[in-house]
Coordinates of C-alpha atoms and ligand atoms in Angstrom, one line a residue:
M1 CA 121.1 96.9 97.0
P2 CA 122.6 99.9 95.2
A3 CA 123.7 99.3 91.6
L4 CA 127.4 99.4 91.1
T5 CA 128.8 102.0 88.7
S6 CA 130.9 100.9 85.8
Q7 CA 133.3 102.7 83.5
P8 CA 131.8 104.3 80.4
T9 CA 132.9 102.3 77.3
R10 CA 134.5 103.7 74.2
A11 CA 134.0 103.2 70.4
G12 CA 137.5 102.1 69.7
S13 CA 141.3 102.4 70.2
R14 CA 144.2 103.0 67.9
V15 CA 148.0 103.1 67.9
L16 CA 149.2 106.7 68.4
G17 CA 152.9 106.2 68.2
T18 CA 155.8 103.7 68.0
G19 CA 159.4 103.5 69.0
S20 CA 162.2 100.9 69.0
Y21 CA 165.6 100.2 70.4
R22 CA 168.4 98.1 68.9
P23 CA 171.6 97.5 70.9
E24 CA 174.7 98.8 69.2
Q25 CA 176.7 95.6 69.1
I26 CA 176.3 93.7 65.8
V27 CA 176.9 89.9 65.9
T28 CA 177.7 88.4 62.4
N29 CA 176.8 84.9 61.2
D30 CA 180.5 84.0 61.1
E31 CA 180.9 84.8 64.9
V32 CA 177.9 82.6 65.7
A33 CA 178.8 79.8 63.3
A34 CA 182.3 79.3 64.8
L35 CA 180.7 77.7 67.9
I36 CA 178.0 75.5 66.2
D37 CA 179.7 73.9 63.2
S38 CA 177.7 76.1 60.8
S39 CA 178.4 78.8 58.2
D40 CA 177.3 82.3 57.1
E41 CA 175.9 80.7 53.9
W42 CA 173.8 78.0 55.7
I43 CA 172.3 80.6 58.2
R44 CA 171.4 83.1 55.4
E45 CA 169.8 80.3 53.2
R46 CA 167.9 78.6 55.9
S47 CA 166.7 81.6 58.0
G48 CA 167.4 84.8 56.0
I49 CA 169.4 86.2 58.9
I50 CA 172.6 88.1 58.2
E51 CA 173.3 89.6 61.6
R52 CA 171.6 90.2 64.9
R53 CA 172.1 92.7 67.8
R54 CA 173.4 91.9 71.3
C55 CA 173.3 94.0 74.5
A56 CA 176.5 95.5 75.8
P57 CA 177.8 94.1 79.2
G58 CA 175.6 95.7 81.9
E59 CA 172.8 96.6 79.5
S60 CA 169.6 95.2 80.8
L61 CA 166.2 94.2 79.4
T62 CA 164.6 97.1 81.2
D63 CA 167.2 99.5 79.8
M64 CA 166.0 98.5 76.3
A65 CA 162.3 98.6 77.2
V66 CA 162.8 102.2 78.6
A67 CA 164.7 103.3 75.5
A68 CA 161.9 102.0 73.1
G69 CA 159.1 103.2 75.4
A70 CA 160.5 106.8 75.6
K71 CA 160.6 107.0 71.7
A72 CA 157.0 105.7 71.5
I73 CA 155.8 108.2 74.0
A74 CA 157.6 111.1 72.2
D75 CA 156.1 109.9 68.8
S76 CA 152.6 109.8 70.3
G77 CA 152.7 113.3 71.8
I78 CA 151.0 111.9 75.0
S79 CA 152.8 112.8 78.2
A80 CA 154.0 109.9 80.4
D81 CA 151.8 110.8 83.3
R82 CA 148.7 110.2 81.2
I83 CA 149.5 106.5 80.7
S84 CA 147.3 104.4 82.8
M85 CA 148.7 100.9 81.9
V86 CA 152.1 99.6 81.0
L87 CA 152.2 96.1 79.5
V88 CA 155.6 94.6 79.0
A89 CA 155.6 91.4 76.8
T90 CA 158.7 89.4 77.4
V91 CA 159.9 85.9 78.1
T92 CA 163.5 86.8 79.0
H93 CA 163.2 89.1 82.0
P94 CA 165.9 87.5 84.3
F95 CA 164.0 88.1 87.5
Q96 CA 161.2 85.8 88.6
T97 CA 159.9 88.7 90.6
P98 CA 159.3 91.7 90.4
A99 CA 158.0 92.0 86.9
A100 CA 159.8 94.3 84.5
A101 CA 156.8 96.6 83.9
P102 CA 156.7 98.5 87.2
E103 CA 160.4 99.5 86.8
V104 CA 159.8 100.5 83.1
A105 CA 156.8 102.6 84.1
F106 CA 158.7 104.3 87.0
R107 CA 161.8 105.1 84.8
L108 CA 159.6 106.5 82.1
G109 CA 157.7 108.8 84.5
A110 CA 154.4 106.8 84.0
L111 CA 153.6 107.2 87.7
N112 CA 149.9 106.9 87.3
A113 CA 150.0 103.5 85.5
A114 CA 149.2 100.0 86.5
A115 CA 152.0 97.8 85.2
I116 CA 152.3 94.1 84.4
D117 CA 154.4 91.7 82.3
L118 CA 152.8 89.3 79.8
G119 CA 154.4 86.0 78.7
A120 CA 153.2 85.0 75.3
A121 CA 156.6 84.5 73.6
C122 CA 156.7 85.7 70.0
A123 CA 152.9 86.5 70.1
G124 CA 153.4 88.7 73.2
F125 CA 153.2 92.1 71.4
C126 CA 150.0 91.2 69.5
Y127 CA 148.5 89.7 72.6
S128 CA 149.3 92.9 74.5
L129 CA 147.8 95.0 71.7
G130 CA 144.6 93.0 71.8
M131 CA 144.4 93.5 75.6
A132 CA 145.2 97.2 75.3
D133 CA 142.4 97.6 72.8
S134 CA 139.9 95.7 74.9
M135 CA 140.8 97.6 78.1
I136 CA 140.5 101.0 76.4
R137 CA 137.2 100.1 74.8
A138 CA 135.9 98.8 78.2
G139 CA 136.9 102.1 79.8
S140 CA 139.3 100.6 82.4
T141 CA 142.3 102.3 80.9
E142 CA 142.9 105.4 78.7
Y143 CA 146.5 105.4 77.3
V144 CA 148.4 102.1 77.3
L145 CA 152.2 101.7 76.7
V146 CA 152.8 98.3 75.1
V147 CA 156.4 97.1 75.0
G148 CA 157.8 93.9 73.4
V149 CA 161.3 93.3 74.7
E150 CA 163.7 90.4 74.7
K151 CA 167.3 89.8 75.8
F152 CA 168.0 86.4 74.4
T153 CA 171.7 86.7 75.2
D154 CA 170.8 85.6 78.7
F155 CA 168.8 82.5 77.7
V156 CA 170.3 81.1 74.5
S157 CA 173.3 78.7 74.6
P158 CA 175.9 79.8 72.2
T159 CA 176.7 76.2 71.4
D160 CA 173.1 75.1 70.8
R161 CA 173.0 74.5 67.0
G162 CA 169.2 74.8 66.7
T163 CA 168.9 78.3 68.3
A164 CA 172.2 80.1 68.7
F165 CA 172.0 81.7 65.2
I166 CA 168.3 82.7 65.4
F167 CA 167.7 84.9 68.5
G168 CA 168.7 88.5 69.1
D169 CA 168.2 91.3 71.6
G170 CA 165.9 94.4 71.1
A171 CA 162.8 96.3 72.1
G172 CA 159.8 97.8 70.3
A173 CA 156.9 99.8 71.8
A174 CA 153.6 101.5 71.0
I175 CA 151.3 103.9 72.7
V176 CA 147.6 102.9 72.3
G177 CA 144.8 105.3 73.1
P178 CA 141.1 106.0 72.6
S179 CA 139.6 106.6 69.2
D180 CA 136.2 107.5 67.8
H181 CA 136.4 104.5 65.5
A182 CA 138.0 101.1 65.5
G183 CA 141.8 101.6 64.8
I184 CA 142.5 98.1 66.0
S185 CA 140.4 95.2 64.6
P186 CA 139.2 92.3 66.7
T187 CA 142.2 90.2 67.8
I188 CA 142.3 86.6 66.6
W189 CA 144.2 84.7 69.3
G190 CA 144.6 81.2 70.6
A191 CA 146.8 78.6 72.1
D192 CA 147.7 74.9 71.7
G193 CA 149.3 73.7 74.9
E194 CA 149.5 70.1 73.6
Q195 CA 152.6 71.4 71.6
K196 CA 154.2 73.0 74.6
D197 CA 157.5 71.1 74.2
L198 CA 158.2 72.3 70.7
I199 CA 159.8 75.5 72.0
T200 CA 160.8 75.2 75.7
M201 CA 163.6 75.4 78.2
S202 CA 166.3 72.7 78.4
Q203 CA 165.3 72.2 82.0
S204 CA 163.3 73.9 84.8
W205 CA 164.9 76.1 87.4
S206 CA 164.0 73.5 90.1
E207 CA 165.8 70.8 88.2
F208 CA 168.8 73.1 87.8
R209 CA 168.8 74.0 91.5
L210 CA 168.9 70.3 92.5
E211 CA 171.9 69.6 90.3
P212 CA 173.7 72.8 89.3
H213 CA 176.0 72.5 86.3
D214 CA 177.6 74.8 83.7
N215 CA 175.0 74.6 81.0
F216 CA 172.5 77.2 82.4
P217 CA 168.8 76.5 81.4
H218 CA 168.4 77.7 77.9
V219 CA 165.8 77.9 75.1
V220 CA 165.5 74.7 72.9
M221 CA 163.4 74.3 69.8
S222 CA 162.1 71.6 67.5
G223 CA 162.7 73.9 64.6
Q224 CA 161.4 71.7 61.8
Q225 CA 158.1 71.0 63.5
V226 CA 157.6 74.7 64.5
F227 CA 158.4 75.6 60.9
R228 CA 155.7 73.2 59.5
W229 CA 153.1 74.5 62.0
A230 CA 153.8 78.1 61.1
V231 CA 153.7 77.6 57.4
S232 CA 150.4 75.7 57.6
D233 CA 148.5 77.6 60.3
V234 CA 149.7 81.3 60.1
P235 CA 148.0 81.9 56.7
K236 CA 144.7 80.5 58.1
I237 CA 145.0 82.7 61.2
A238 CA 145.8 85.8 59.0
T239 CA 142.8 85.1 56.8
R240 CA 140.5 84.9 59.8
T241 CA 141.9 88.2 61.0
L242 CA 141.2 89.9 57.7
E243 CA 137.6 88.5 57.8
A244 CA 137.1 89.7 61.3
A245 CA 138.4 93.2 60.4
G246 CA 136.0 93.3 57.4
I247 CA 138.7 93.9 54.8
S248 CA 140.6 92.1 52.1
A249 CA 144.3 91.7 51.4
N250 CA 143.9 94.4 48.7
D251 CA 143.1 97.0 51.4
L252 CA 146.4 96.4 53.2
T253 CA 149.3 98.8 53.2
A254 CA 151.6 96.5 55.1
F255 CA 152.0 92.9 56.4
I256 CA 154.2 92.7 59.5
P257 CA 154.5 89.1 60.7
H258 CA 156.6 87.9 63.6
Q259 CA 160.2 87.6 62.3
A260 CA 160.8 83.9 62.8
N261 CA 162.4 82.9 59.6
M262 CA 162.5 84.7 56.2
R263 CA 161.3 81.4 54.5
I264 CA 158.2 81.4 56.8
T265 CA 157.4 85.0 55.8
D266 CA 157.8 84.2 52.1
A267 CA 155.6 81.1 52.4
V268 CA 152.9 83.1 54.2
V269 CA 153.0 85.9 51.7
R270 CA 152.6 83.4 48.9
A271 CA 149.7 81.6 50.6
L272 CA 147.9 84.8 51.3
K273 CA 148.4 85.9 47.7
L274 CA 149.2 89.4 48.9
P275 CA 149.1 92.0 46.1
E276 CA 152.4 93.7 45.0
H277 CA 151.6 97.0 46.7
V278 CA 151.6 95.4 50.2
I279 CA 154.9 96.3 52.0
I280 CA 156.3 93.3 53.9
G281 CA 158.2 93.4 57.2
R282 CA 161.5 91.7 56.6
D283 CA 163.4 93.0 59.6
I284 CA 164.9 89.5 60.4
E285 CA 167.8 90.1 58.1
T286 CA 169.6 92.5 60.4
T287 CA 167.8 91.9 63.7
G288 CA 167.3 88.1 64.0
N289 CA 164.3 86.7 65.8
T290 CA 163.6 88.9 68.8
S291 CA 160.4 87.1 69.9
A292 CA 158.0 89.6 71.5
A293 CA 160.0 92.6 70.2
S294 CA 160.0 91.5 66.5
V295 CA 156.7 92.9 65.3
P296 CA 157.1 96.3 66.9
L297 CA 160.7 96.5 65.8
A298 CA 159.7 95.7 62.2
L299 CA 156.7 98.1 62.4
D300 CA 158.8 101.0 63.6
R301 CA 161.5 100.4 61.0
L302 CA 159.0 100.3 58.2
R303 CA 157.4 103.5 59.4
Q304 CA 160.8 105.2 59.3
S305 CA 162.2 103.7 56.1
D306 CA 159.1 103.3 54.0
N307 CA 157.2 106.2 55.3
L308 CA 154.1 104.0 55.9
P309 CA 151.1 106.4 55.4
S310 CA 149.2 107.4 58.5
G311 CA 145.7 105.8 58.3
G312 CA 147.0 102.9 56.2
L313 CA 146.2 99.4 57.4
A314 CA 148.8 96.9 58.6
L315 CA 148.1 93.2 59.3
L316 CA 150.2 92.0 62.3
I317 CA 150.6 88.4 63.4
G318 CA 152.7 86.9 66.2
F319 CA 153.2 83.1 66.8
G320 CA 155.5 81.0 68.9
A321 CA 156.2 79.1 72.1
G322 CA 153.2 77.7 73.9
L323 CA 152.2 77.3 71.1
V324 CA 150.3 80.6 71.0
Y325 CA 149.3 83.1 68.3
A326 CA 147.6 86.5 68.1
S327 CA 146.8 88.7 65.1
Q328 CA 145.0 92.0 64.3
V329 CA 144.8 94.7 61.7
I330 CA 145.9 98.2 62.9
E331 CA 145.4 101.6 61.5
L332 CA 148.9 103.1 61.2
P333 CA 149.7 106.2 63.3
Ligands
UT7_1 O1 160.0 82.4 67.0 C1 159.3 81.3 67.4 C2 158.9 80.5 66.2 N1 160.1 79.9 65.6 C3 160.1 79.5 64.4 O2 159.2 79.7 63.7 C4 161.4 78.8 63.9 C5 161.0 77.8 62.9 N2 162.1 76.9 62.4 C6 163.1 77.4 61.7 O3 163.2 78.5 61.4 C7 164.0 76.3 61.0 O4 163.5 75.0 61.4 C8 165.5 76.5 61.5 C9 166.0 77.7 60.8 C10 165.6 76.5 62.9 C11 166.3 75.3 61.0 O5 166.2 75.2 59.5 P1 165.7 73.8 58.9 O6 165.7 74.0 57.4 O7 164.4 73.4 59.5 O8 166.9 72.8 59.3 P2 166.7 71.3 59.8 O9 166.6 71.3 61.3 O10 165.7 70.6 59.0 O11 168.1 70.7 59.4 C12 168.5 70.6 58.0 C13 169.9 70.2 57.9 C14 170.3 69.0 58.7 O12 171.4 68.3 58.1 P3 171.0 67.0 57.2 O13 170.4 66.0 58.2 O14 170.1 67.4 56.1 O15 172.4 66.6 56.7 C15 170.9 69.6 60.0 O16 171.8 68.8 60.6 O17 170.8 71.3 58.4 C16 171.6 70.8 59.5 N3 171.6 71.9 60.5 C17 172.6 72.8 60.4 N4 173.6 73.1 59.6 C18 174.4 74.1 59.8 C19 170.8 72.1 61.5 N5 171.2 73.2 62.2 C20 172.3 73.7 61.5 C21 173.1 74.8 61.7 N6 174.1 75.0 60.8 N7 172.9 75.7 62.7

């Protein structure tokens, strides 16, 4: 039997560029609170959110993904035809099939790319980054476009008191490519399906189909339980990531956690005892929780507003529905 050939492997991968897209329409806390017996004060205090963005009528999830992806491509300096994989992390693409990724690849001119969606909720971007790193090192892809995108407007009930004020629309993206050293650390990831009901849908599409009604299936969340899980487990996961990367908190330039709740971010920062010089992603104030888009949106904003130094190290962590989590340290582009 002849031996099969395999792709040559590579030493490492790194993020080469980032981009983001926020819809123009701003939705204030007062607008959301009017439908859920809440207030601007309560929402700010309990979540840290001041406003979030919403898509214009007719603006789609793939429109946002293309806008963010185009900026990441431009930032990386890699032409679209060199991209060999497009990974779109999302849980709010409104079509069961086809996936969003083939359309996103086509509209961006990434005509030589394989393209798939990845459903890992608020950990979706970090899961995708881990997969991009593995695929590039294994030699199966060269340049990967990773997009985190969500249009929660389509899947949140404006009258659900536990979620209406939290979620927003947006997209963030990164180009990942080969590197002669590790620009992305080992990804620490995992899942706990026993807790699948903590963030879920109000009912399945099959149930809705049998008995159609006005309250379209929407996201529901046991907020307090998710909050307790996040505050207790995220610091432990982040610590394992730093260990796997072979660095300490002191080596970090930035910490960019999933933007779930400002109180969760504060608690994790305290638990990790992050030194003063570490810049913290606090994008939730003006963006809300955009699930798979939240880490790349915060990363791109910090790169623009705080001029994060190229070569600095950022700790990323995503966590959410599943329950699932994924985390890695990246070298900043
Ligand atoms: O992205 C995926 C991961 N997601 C997360 O990590 C989210 C984690 N959870 C959270 O961020 C928080 O649990 C929420 C922001 C969702 C809620 O905050 P909380 O401090 O956990 O509120 P709670 O559910 O414990 O409710 C506290 C009080 C209750 O009143 P009483 O019983 O103390 O009188 C609720 O009835 O706040 C009341 N309440 C509200 N009041 C005004 C609950 N929701 C609202 C609301 N507006 N929207």
